[in-house]
XYZ file of C-alpha atoms in Angstrom:
412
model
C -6.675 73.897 102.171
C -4.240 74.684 104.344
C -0.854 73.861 103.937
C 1.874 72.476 106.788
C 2.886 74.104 109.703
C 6.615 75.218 110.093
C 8.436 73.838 112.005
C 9.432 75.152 115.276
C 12.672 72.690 115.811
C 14.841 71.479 113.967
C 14.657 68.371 112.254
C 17.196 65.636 111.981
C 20.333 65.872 110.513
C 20.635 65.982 107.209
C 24.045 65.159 105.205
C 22.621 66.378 101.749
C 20.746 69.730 103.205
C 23.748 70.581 104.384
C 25.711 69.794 101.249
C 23.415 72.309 99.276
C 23.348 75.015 101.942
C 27.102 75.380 101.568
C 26.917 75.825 97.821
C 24.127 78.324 98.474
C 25.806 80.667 101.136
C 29.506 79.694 101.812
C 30.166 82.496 104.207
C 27.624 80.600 106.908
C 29.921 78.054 107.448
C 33.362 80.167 107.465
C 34.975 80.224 110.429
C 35.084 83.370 112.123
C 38.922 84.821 111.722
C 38.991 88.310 112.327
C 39.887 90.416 109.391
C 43.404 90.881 108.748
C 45.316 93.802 106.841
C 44.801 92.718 103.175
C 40.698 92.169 103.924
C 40.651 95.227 105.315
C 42.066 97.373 102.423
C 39.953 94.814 99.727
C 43.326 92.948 98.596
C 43.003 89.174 98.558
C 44.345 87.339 101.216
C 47.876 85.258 100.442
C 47.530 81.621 100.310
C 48.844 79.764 103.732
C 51.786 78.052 103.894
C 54.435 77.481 106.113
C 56.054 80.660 107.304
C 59.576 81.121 106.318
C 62.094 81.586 109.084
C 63.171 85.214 109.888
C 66.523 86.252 108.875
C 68.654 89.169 110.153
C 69.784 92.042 107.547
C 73.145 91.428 105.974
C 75.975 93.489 107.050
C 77.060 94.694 103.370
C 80.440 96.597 105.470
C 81.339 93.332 106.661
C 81.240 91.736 103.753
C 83.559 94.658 102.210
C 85.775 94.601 104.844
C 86.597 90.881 104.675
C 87.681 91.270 100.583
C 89.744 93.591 101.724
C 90.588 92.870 105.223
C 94.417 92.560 104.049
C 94.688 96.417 103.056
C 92.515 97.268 106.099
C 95.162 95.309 108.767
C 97.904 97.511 106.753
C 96.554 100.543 107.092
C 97.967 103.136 109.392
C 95.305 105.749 108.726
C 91.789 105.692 106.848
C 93.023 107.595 104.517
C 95.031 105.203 102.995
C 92.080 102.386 103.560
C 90.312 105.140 101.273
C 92.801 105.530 98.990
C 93.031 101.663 98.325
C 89.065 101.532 97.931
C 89.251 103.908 95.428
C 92.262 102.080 93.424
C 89.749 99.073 93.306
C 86.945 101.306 91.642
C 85.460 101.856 94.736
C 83.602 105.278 94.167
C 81.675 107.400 95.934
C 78.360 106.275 94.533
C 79.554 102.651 95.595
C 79.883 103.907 98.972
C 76.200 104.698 99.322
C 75.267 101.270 98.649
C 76.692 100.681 102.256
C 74.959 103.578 103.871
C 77.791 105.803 103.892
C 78.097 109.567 101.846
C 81.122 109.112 100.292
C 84.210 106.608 100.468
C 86.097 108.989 102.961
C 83.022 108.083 105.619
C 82.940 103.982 104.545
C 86.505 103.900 104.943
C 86.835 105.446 108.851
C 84.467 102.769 109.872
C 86.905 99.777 107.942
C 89.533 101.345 109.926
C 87.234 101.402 113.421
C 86.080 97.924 113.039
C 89.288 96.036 111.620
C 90.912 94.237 115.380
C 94.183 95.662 115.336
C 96.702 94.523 117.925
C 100.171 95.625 118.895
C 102.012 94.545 115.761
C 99.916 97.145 114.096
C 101.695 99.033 112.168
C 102.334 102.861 113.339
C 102.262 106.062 111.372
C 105.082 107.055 109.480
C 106.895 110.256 110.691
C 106.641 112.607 108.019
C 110.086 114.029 106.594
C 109.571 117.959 107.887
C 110.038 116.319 111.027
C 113.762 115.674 110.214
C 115.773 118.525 109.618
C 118.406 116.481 108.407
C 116.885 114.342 106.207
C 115.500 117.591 104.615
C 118.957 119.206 104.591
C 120.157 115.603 102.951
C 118.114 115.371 99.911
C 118.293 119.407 99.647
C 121.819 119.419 99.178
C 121.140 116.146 96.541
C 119.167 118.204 94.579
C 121.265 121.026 94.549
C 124.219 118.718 93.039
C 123.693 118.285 89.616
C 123.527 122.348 89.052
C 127.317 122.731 91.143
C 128.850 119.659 89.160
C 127.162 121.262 85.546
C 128.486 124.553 86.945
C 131.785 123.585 87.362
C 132.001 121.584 84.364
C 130.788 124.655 82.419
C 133.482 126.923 83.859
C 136.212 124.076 83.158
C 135.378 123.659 79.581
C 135.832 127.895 79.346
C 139.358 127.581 80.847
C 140.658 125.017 78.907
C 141.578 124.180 75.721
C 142.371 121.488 72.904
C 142.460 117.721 74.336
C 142.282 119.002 77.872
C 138.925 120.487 77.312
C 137.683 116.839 75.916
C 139.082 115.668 78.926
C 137.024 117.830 81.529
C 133.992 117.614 79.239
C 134.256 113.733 79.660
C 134.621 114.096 83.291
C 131.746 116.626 83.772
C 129.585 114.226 81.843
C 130.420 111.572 84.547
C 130.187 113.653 87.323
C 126.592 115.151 86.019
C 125.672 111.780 85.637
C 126.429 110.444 89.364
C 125.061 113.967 90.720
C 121.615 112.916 88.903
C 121.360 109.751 90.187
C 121.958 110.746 93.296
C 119.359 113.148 93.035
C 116.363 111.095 91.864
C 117.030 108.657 94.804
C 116.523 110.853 97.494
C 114.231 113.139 98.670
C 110.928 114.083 97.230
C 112.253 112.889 93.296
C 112.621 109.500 94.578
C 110.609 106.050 93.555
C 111.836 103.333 95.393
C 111.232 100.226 93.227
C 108.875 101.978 91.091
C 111.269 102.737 88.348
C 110.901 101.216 84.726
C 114.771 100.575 83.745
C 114.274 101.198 80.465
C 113.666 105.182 81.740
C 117.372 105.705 82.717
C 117.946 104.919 78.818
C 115.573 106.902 77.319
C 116.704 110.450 79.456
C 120.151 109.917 78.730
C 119.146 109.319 75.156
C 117.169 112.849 75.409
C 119.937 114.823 77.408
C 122.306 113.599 74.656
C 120.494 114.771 71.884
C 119.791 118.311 74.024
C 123.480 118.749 73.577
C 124.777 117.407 69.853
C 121.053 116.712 68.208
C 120.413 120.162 66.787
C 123.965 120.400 65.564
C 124.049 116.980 64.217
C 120.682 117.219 62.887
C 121.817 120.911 60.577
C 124.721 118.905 59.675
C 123.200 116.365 58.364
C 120.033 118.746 56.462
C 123.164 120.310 54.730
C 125.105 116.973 53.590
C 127.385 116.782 56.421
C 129.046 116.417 58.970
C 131.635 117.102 57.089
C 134.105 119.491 59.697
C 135.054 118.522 63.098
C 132.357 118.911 66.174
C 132.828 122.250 68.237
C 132.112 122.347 72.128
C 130.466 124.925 72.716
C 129.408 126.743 75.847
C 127.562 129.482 77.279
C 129.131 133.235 76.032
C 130.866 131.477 73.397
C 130.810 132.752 69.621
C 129.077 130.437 67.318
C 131.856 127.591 65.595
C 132.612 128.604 61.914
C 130.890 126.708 59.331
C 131.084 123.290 58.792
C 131.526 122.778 62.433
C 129.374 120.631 64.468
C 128.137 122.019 67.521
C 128.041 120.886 70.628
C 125.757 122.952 72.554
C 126.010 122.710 76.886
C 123.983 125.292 77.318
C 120.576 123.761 77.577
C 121.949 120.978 79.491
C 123.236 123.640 82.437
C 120.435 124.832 82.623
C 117.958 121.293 83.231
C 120.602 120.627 85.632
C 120.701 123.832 87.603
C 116.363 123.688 87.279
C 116.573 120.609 89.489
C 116.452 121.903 92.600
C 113.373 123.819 91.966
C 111.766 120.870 90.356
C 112.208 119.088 93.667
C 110.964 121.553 95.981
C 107.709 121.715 93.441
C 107.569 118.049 93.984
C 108.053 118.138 97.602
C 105.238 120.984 97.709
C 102.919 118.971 95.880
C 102.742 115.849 97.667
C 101.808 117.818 101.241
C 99.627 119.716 99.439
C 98.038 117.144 98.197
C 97.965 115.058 101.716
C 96.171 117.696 103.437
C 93.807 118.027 100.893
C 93.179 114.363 100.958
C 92.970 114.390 105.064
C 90.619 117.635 104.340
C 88.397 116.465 101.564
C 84.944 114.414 101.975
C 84.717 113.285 98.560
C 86.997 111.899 95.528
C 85.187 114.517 93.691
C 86.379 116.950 96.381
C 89.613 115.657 96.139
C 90.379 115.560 92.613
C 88.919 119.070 91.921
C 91.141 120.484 94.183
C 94.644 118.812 93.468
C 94.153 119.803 89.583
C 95.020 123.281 89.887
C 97.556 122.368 92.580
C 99.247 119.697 89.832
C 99.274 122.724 87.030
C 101.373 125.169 89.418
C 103.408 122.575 89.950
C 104.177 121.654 86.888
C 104.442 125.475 85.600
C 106.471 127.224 88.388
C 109.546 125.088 87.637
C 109.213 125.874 83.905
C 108.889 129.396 83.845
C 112.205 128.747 85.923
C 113.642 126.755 83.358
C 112.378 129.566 80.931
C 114.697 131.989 82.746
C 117.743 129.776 83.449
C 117.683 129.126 79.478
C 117.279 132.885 78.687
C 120.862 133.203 80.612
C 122.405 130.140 78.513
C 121.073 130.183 75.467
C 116.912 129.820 75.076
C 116.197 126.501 73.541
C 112.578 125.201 72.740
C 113.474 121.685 72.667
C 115.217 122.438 75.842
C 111.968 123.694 77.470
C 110.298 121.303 76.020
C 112.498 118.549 77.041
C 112.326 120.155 80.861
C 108.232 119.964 80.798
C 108.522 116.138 79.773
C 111.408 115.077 82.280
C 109.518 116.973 85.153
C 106.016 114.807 84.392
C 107.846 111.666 83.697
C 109.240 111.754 87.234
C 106.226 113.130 89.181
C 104.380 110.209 87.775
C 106.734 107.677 88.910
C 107.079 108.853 92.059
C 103.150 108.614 92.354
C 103.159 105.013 91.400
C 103.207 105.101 87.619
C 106.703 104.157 86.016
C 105.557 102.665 82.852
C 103.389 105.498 81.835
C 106.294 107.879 82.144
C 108.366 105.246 80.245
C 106.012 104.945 77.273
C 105.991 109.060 77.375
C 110.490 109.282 77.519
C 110.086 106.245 74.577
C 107.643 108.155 72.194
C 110.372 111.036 72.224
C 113.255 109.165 72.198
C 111.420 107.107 68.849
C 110.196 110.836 67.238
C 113.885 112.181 67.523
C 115.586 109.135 66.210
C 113.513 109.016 63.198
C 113.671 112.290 62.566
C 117.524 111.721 62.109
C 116.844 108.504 60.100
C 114.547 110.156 57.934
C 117.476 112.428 56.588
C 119.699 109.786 56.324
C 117.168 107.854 54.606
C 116.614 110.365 52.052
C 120.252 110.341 50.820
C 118.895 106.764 48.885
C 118.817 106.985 45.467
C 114.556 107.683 44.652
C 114.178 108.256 48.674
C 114.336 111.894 48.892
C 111.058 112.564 50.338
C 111.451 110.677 53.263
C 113.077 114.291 54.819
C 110.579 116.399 53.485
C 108.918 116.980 56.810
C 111.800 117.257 58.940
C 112.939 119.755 56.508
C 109.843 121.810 56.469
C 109.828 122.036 60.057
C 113.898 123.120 60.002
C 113.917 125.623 57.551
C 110.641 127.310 59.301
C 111.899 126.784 62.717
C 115.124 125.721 62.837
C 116.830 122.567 64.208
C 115.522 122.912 67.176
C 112.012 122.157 66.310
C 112.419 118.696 66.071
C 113.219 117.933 69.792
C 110.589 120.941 70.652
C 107.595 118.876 69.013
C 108.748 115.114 70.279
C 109.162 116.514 73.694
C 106.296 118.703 73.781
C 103.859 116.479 72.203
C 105.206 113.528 74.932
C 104.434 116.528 77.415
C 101.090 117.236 76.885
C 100.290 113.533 76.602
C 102.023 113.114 80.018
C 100.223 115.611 81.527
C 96.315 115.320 80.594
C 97.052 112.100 81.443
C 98.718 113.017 85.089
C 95.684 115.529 85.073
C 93.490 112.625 85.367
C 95.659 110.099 87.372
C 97.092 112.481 89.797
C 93.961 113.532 91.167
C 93.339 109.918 92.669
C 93.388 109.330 96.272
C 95.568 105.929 95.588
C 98.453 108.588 93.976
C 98.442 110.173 97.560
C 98.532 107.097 99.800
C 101.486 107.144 101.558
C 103.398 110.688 102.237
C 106.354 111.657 100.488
């Protein structure tokens, strides 16, 4: 029997045929959207939805340049814009999160895109370009080795209360010559200056001049005789004198000047090689050296002027610490060199309290290392370790801080 026929047109519609041809071969009925990028690589498509609106890249520099739009307004070059980037931490590997190699490069285009109109502020002129304000603080610096001079060669001419009399004067004039030294030129630090710092040197030029006498006189039970003046060429008092030493103190006044030009060579130095350099890294790697000769060329002068006087340790010693203390508030950081003047200020008057201390009844170990370090290297010791340990402290950290581009902002 035969069966029936195909058929050779289709039929009427049927809802439920079509129903179970869908479940039997889905891709019949899809609609016919060409193939798109994830199809064509095998990934699954994304689910539709409604497209997100476009949005333009961020401009991270603009964003930078309004947190710190107020330092980029007072700019007068980028490389102080630079040099305030990198007092905020800014770094060089910050830097190339906003496209740029270094923070040199990120800070030229702050200073390019900042509006700057004709209150702007203009460069400073920088002080080679006055003779006479060189001449000026020159002469300054030069003042406190004439006034010790002269006070030196007036306490070898006189005698008895006259000689008290020119010593007290030469102390006042030394004094004024100082300050008048510090405030101009390249030792200056206008309203940088801790107060407490003025103390704390006069403290350690005092105790360059009586502390190692009054510190043997005291080792030995003393003072008992009266205090001696003594000055460069002089014998040695007799015993039981205490001496007054002005040697060391002619000479850290006369090493002054030289400390001051150092200074002064320093901060151009260290400007060019900030207006030079492309990095921090750059930067600091070269001003390190630069900070050490600075630091050493006025102290092998020192070394020389004392050898002529009377060669001191503490003296040297004392020279190193003054020298950092200032060079670091000049550069911005007056508390730092106060803590540094304080710690040897604190290890000298203890060392003096210690002996005293000992003289209590049950109390006489209290001098045993001040002693130890006297009878191996004599009085002078004392003052050599305080000032020398403040030095070194001083100077790995001016090592470190010194070699910023925010110490160099402005030119001295």
């Amino acid at each position: 029997m035969r069966g029936p026929a195909a058929p050779t047109s289709p039929g009427p519609w049927d809802p439920r045929s079509e129903a179970l041809l869908r479940l039997a071969a889905p891709a019949a009925f899809a609609s016919p959207v060409p193939a798109g990028p994830a199809e064509a690589t095998g990934q699954p498509a994304p689910a539709l939805g409604p497209r997100a609106p476009r949005r333009a890249t961020a401009d991270p520099v603009k964003a930078l340049m309004h947190r710190h739009r107020e330092l980029c307004e007072r700019a007068v070059d980028p490389l102080e814009i630079a040099a305030g980037l990198e007092a905020h931490g800014v770094t060089d590997r910050t830097a190339a999160r906003f496209r740029h190699r270094d923070v040199f490069s990120l800070a030229e285009e702050l200073y390019a895109r900042v509006p700057r109109g004709d209150s702007a502020p203009a460069r400073p002129a920088p002080e080679t370009a006055a003779p006479g304000a060189t001449a000026a603080w020159a002469l300054a610096a030069c003042a406190p080795g004439a006034v010790a001079a002269l006070g030196t060669a007036g306490l070898v001419l006189t005698q008895g209360a006259l000689r008290g009399a020119v010593g007290a004067l030469g102390a006042l004039g030394l004094a004024a010559a100082l300050l008048v030294a510090v405030r101009r030129g390249p030792l200056r630090a206008d309203g940088r200056t801790a107060p407490a710092a003025r103390l704390w040197t006069l403290w350690l030029l005092a105790y360059a001049v009586a502390g190692d006498g009054l510190l043997d006189q005291l080792l030995t039970g003393g003072p008992d005789g009266a205090w001696s003046l003594g000055t460069p060429g002089t014998a040695a008092p007799a015993d039981g004198a205490w001496l007054l030493d002005t040697g060391p103190l002619l000479a850290l006044a006369v090493a002054v000047a030289p400390a001051a030009w150092c200074a002064r060579l320093f901060a151009v130095r260290a400007r060019r090689r900030l207006a030079a350099s492309r990095g921090l890294a750059d930067f600091a790697a070269g001003v390190r050296p630069l900070l050490l000769s600075t630091v050493a060329l006025p102290l092998v002068l020192l070394a020389g002027l004392l050898a002529l006087t009377g060669f001191s340790p503490g003296a040297l010693a004392l020279g190193a610490l003054l020298l950092l203390a200032r060079l670091l508030a000049v550069h911005g950081l007056p508390e730092t060199a106060a803590h540094g003047l304080a710690a040897a200020c604190a290890a000298e008057a203890l060392s003096l309290a210690l002996v005293l201390a000992a003289r209590l009844p049950g109390c006489g170990f209290l001098d045993a290392p001040v002693r130890a370090a006297a009878d191996t290297w004599g009085p002078a010791a004392v003052p050599a370790l305080a000032c020398g340990a403040a030095a070194l402290v001083l100077l790995a950290h001016a090592t470190t801080a010194l070699s910023r581009a925010s110490a160099h902002a402005t030119a001295r």
